[in-house]
Short mmCIF file of C-alpha atoms in Angstrom, two decimals:
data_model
loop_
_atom_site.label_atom_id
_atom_site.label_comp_id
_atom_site.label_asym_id
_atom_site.label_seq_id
_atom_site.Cartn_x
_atom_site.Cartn_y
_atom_site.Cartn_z
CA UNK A 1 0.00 0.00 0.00
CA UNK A 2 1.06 3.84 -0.23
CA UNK A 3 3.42 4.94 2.30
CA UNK A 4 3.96 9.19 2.43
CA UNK A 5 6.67 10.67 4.52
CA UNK A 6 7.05 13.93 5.38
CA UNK A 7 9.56 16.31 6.44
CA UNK A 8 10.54 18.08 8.37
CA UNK A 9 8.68 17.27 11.22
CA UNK A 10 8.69 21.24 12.75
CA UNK A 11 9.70 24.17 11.27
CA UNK A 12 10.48 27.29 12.22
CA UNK A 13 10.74 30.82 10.38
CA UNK A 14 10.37 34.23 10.97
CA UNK A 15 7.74 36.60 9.38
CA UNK A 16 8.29 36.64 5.81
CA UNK A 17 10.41 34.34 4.91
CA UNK A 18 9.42 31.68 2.98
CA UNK A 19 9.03 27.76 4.42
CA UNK A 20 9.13 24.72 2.66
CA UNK A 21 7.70 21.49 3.12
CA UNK A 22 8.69 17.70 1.52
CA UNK A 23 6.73 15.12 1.25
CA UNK A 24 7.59 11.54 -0.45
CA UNK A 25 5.19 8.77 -1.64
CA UNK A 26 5.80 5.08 -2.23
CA UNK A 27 2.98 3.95 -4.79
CA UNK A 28 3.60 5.15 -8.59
CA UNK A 29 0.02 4.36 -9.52
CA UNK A 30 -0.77 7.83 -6.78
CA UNK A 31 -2.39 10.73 -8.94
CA UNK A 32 -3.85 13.05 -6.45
CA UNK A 33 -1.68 15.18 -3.88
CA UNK A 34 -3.22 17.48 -1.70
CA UNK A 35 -2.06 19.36 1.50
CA UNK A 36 -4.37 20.31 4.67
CA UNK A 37 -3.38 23.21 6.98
CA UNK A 38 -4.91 22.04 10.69
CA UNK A 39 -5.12 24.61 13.65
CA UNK A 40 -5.11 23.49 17.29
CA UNK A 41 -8.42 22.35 18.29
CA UNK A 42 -9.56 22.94 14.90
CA UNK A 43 -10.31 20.05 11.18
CA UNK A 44 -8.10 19.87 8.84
CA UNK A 45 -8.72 22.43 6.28
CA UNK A 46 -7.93 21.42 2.49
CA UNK A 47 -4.77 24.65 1.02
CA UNK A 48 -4.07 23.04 -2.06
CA UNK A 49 -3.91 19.63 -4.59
CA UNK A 50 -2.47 19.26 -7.34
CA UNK A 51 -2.82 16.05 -10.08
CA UNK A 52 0.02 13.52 -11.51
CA UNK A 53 -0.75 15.29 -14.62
CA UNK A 54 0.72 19.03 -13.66
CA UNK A 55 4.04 19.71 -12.57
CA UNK A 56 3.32 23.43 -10.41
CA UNK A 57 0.29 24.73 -8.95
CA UNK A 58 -0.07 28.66 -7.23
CA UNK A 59 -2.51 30.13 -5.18
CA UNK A 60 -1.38 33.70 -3.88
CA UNK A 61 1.64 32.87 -1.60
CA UNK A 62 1.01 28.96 -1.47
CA UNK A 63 2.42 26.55 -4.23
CA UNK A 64 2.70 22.79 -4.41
CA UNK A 65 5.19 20.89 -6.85
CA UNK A 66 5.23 17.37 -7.95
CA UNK A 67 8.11 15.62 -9.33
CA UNK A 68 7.00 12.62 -10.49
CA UNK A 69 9.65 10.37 -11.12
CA UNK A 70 11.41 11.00 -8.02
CA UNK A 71 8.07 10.54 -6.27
CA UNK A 72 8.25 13.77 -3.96
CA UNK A 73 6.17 16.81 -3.54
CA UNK A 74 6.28 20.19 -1.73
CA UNK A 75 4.71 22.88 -0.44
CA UNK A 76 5.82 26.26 -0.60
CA UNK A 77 4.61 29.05 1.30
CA UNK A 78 6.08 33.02 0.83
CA UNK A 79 6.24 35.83 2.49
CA UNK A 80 4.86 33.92 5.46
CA UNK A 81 2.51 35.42 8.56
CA UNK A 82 2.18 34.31 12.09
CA UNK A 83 -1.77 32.97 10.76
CA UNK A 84 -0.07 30.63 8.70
CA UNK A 85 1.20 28.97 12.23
CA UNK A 86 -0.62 25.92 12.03
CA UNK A 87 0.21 21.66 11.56
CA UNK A 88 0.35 20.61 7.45
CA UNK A 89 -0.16 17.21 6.31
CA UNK A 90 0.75 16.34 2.31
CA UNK A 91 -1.74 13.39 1.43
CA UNK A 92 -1.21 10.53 -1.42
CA UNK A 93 -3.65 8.90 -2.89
CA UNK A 94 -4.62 6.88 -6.40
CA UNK A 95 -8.10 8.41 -7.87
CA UNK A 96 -10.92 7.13 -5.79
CA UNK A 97 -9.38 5.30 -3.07
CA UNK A 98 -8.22 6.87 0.45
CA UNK A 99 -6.39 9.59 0.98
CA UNK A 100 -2.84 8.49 2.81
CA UNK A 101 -1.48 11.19 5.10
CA UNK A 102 2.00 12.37 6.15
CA UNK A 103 2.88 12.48 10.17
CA UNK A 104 2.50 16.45 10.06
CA UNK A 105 4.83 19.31 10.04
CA UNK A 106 4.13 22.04 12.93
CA UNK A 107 5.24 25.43 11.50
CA UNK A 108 5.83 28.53 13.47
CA UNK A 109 6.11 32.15 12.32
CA UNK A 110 7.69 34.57 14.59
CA UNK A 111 7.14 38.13 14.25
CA UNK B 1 -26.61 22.49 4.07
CA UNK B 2 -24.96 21.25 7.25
CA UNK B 3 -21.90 19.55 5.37
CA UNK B 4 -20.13 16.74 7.89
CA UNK B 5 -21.53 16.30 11.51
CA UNK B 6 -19.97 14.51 13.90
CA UNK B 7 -21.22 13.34 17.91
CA UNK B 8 -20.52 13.51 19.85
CA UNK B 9 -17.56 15.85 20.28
CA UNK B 10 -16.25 14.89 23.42
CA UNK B 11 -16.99 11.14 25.24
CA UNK B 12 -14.98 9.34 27.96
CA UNK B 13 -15.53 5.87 28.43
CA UNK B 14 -14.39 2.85 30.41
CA UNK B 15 -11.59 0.11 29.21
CA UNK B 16 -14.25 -2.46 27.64
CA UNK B 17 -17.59 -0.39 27.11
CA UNK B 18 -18.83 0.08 23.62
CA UNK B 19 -20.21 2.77 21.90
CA UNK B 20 -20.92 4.34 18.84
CA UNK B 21 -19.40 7.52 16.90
CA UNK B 22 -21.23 9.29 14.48
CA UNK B 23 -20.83 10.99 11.08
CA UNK B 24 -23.69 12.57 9.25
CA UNK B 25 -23.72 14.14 5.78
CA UNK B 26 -26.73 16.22 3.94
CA UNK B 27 -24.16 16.68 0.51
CA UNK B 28 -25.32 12.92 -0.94
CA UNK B 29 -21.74 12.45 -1.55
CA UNK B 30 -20.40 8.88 -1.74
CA UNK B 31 -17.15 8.10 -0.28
CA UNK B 32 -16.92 8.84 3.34
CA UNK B 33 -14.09 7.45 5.57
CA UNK B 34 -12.90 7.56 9.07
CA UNK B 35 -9.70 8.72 10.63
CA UNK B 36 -8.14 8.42 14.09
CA UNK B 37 -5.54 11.36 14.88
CA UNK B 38 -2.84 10.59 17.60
CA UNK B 39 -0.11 13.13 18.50
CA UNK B 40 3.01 12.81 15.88
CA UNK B 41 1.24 10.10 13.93
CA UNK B 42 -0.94 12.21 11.43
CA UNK B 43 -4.61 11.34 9.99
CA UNK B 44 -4.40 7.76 9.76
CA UNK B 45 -7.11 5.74 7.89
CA UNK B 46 -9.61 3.66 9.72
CA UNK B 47 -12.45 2.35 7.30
CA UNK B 48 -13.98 4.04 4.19
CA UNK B 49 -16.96 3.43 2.13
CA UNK B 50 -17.41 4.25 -1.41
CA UNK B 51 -20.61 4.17 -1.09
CA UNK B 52 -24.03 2.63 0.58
CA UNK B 53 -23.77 -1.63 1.42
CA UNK B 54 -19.53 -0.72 0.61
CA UNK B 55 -17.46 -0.94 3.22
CA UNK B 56 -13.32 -1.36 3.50
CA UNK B 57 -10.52 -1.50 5.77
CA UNK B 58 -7.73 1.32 6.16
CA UNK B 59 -4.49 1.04 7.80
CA UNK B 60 -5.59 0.70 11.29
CA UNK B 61 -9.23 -1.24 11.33
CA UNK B 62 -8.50 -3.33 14.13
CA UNK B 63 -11.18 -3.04 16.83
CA UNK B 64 -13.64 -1.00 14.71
CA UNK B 65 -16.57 -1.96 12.97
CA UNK B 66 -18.66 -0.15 10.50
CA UNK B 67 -21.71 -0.05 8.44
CA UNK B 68 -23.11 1.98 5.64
CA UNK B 69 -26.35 1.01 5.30
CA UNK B 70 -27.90 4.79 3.84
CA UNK B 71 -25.79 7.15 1.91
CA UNK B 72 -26.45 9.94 4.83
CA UNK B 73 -24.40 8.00 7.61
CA UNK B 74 -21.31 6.29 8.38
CA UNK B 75 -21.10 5.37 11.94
CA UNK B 76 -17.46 3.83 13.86
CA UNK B 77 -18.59 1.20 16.22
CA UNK B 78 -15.68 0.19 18.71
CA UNK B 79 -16.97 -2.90 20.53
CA UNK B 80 -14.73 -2.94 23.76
CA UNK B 81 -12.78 0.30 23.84
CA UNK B 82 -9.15 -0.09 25.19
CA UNK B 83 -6.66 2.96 26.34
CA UNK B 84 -5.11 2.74 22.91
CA UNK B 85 -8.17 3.87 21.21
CA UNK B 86 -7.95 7.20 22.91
CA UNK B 87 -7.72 9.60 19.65
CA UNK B 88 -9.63 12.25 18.17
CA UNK B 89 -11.89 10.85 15.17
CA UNK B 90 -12.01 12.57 12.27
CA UNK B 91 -14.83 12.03 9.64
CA UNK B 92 -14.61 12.91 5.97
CA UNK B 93 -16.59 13.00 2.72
CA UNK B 94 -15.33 13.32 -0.74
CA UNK B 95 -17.13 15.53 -3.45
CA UNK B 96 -17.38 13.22 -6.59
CA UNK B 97 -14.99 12.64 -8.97
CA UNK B 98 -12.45 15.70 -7.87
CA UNK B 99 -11.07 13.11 -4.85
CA UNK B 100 -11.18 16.50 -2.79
CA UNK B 101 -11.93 14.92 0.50
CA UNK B 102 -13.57 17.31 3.42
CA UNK B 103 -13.55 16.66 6.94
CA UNK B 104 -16.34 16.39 10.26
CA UNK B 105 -15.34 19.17 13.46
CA UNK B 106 -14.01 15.62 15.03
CA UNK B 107 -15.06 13.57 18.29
CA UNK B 108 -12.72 13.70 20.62
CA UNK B 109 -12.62 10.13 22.65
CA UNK B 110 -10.79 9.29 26.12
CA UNK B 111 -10.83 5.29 27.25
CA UNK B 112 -9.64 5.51 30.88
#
């Protein structure tokens, strides 16, 4: 079955610098990669996917790549704000079946 | 539209009681699926149904039974609850064919 790991497990940055996130998946058949921003006490909230069939994806200071071949994805957030202090989880799955999450990265933003 | 329900949000229970965790959903989607959250172990996958009378088994099933006998609900029976069931429960429901998956507000469950 699909195995995702993600890294780092925390992350630290101050206000407005930019913080990246890795995640790696085992299955090749996986087509859908999306990433969830969770607040304490609070669901996970979807950010952004992206498909097997796209390489980069943007939305305002958030963007997710996919490098297929090496099996890896990230998530890239600029210019970053202490709201966007929060746990993210990248998520593997093949089209239709479960989603498989990553343990989590806690990010902080300092001001 | 009330989207993904979940009760109740907070229960304690006893090592060996049962009881029954709900998930309710007014969007007629068809895939729902359960996830237990533990501290530095992410969203892991419980059961999931893709859709009414279809049931399977995620990574952890052990010690949880379900049942999806309307489209509407999707409840996580745990039979004899042990300490290592404590977790918060997430539900979620996916919208059609875009595999975008949303998630319940969560039950969180303590087995003393």
């Amino acid at each position: 079955g699909e195995n995702v790991e993600q890294h780092p497990s925390t992350l630290s940055v101050q206000e407005g610098d930019s913080a990246v996130i890795k995640c790696t998946y085992s299955d090749s058949a996986s087509n859908y990669f999306p990433w969830y921003k969770q607040e304490l006490g609070k669901r996970p909230q979807l950010i952004i996917d992206i498909r097997s069939n796209v390489g980069e994806k943007k939305d305002q200071r958030i963007a997710v790549t996919l490098n297929k071949t090496a099996k890896h994805f990230s998530l890239h957030i600029t210019e970053t704000q202490p709201e966007d202090s929060a746990v993210y989880f990248c998520a593997a799955s093949f089209s239709g079946t479960a989603l498989i999450f990553g343990k989590g990265t806690t990010l902080s933003v300092s001001s | 539209n009330a989207g993904v329900t979940q009760t109740p949000k907070f229960q304690v229970l006893k090592t060996g009681q049962s009881m029954t965790l709900q998930c309710a959903q007014d969007m007629n989607h068809e895939y729902m699926s359960w996830y237990r959250q533990d501290p530095g172990m992410g969203l892991r996958l419980i059961h999931y149904s893709v859709g009414a009378g279809i049931t399977d088994q995620g990574e952890v099933p052990n010690g949880y039974n379900v049942s999806r006998s309307t489209t509407e609900d999707f409840p996580l029976r745990l039979l004899s609850a042990a300490p290592s069931q404590t977790s918060v429960y997430f539900c979620a429901t996916q919208i059609g064919d875009t595999d975008t998956q949303y998630f319940g507000p969560g039950t969180r469950l303590t087995v003393l």
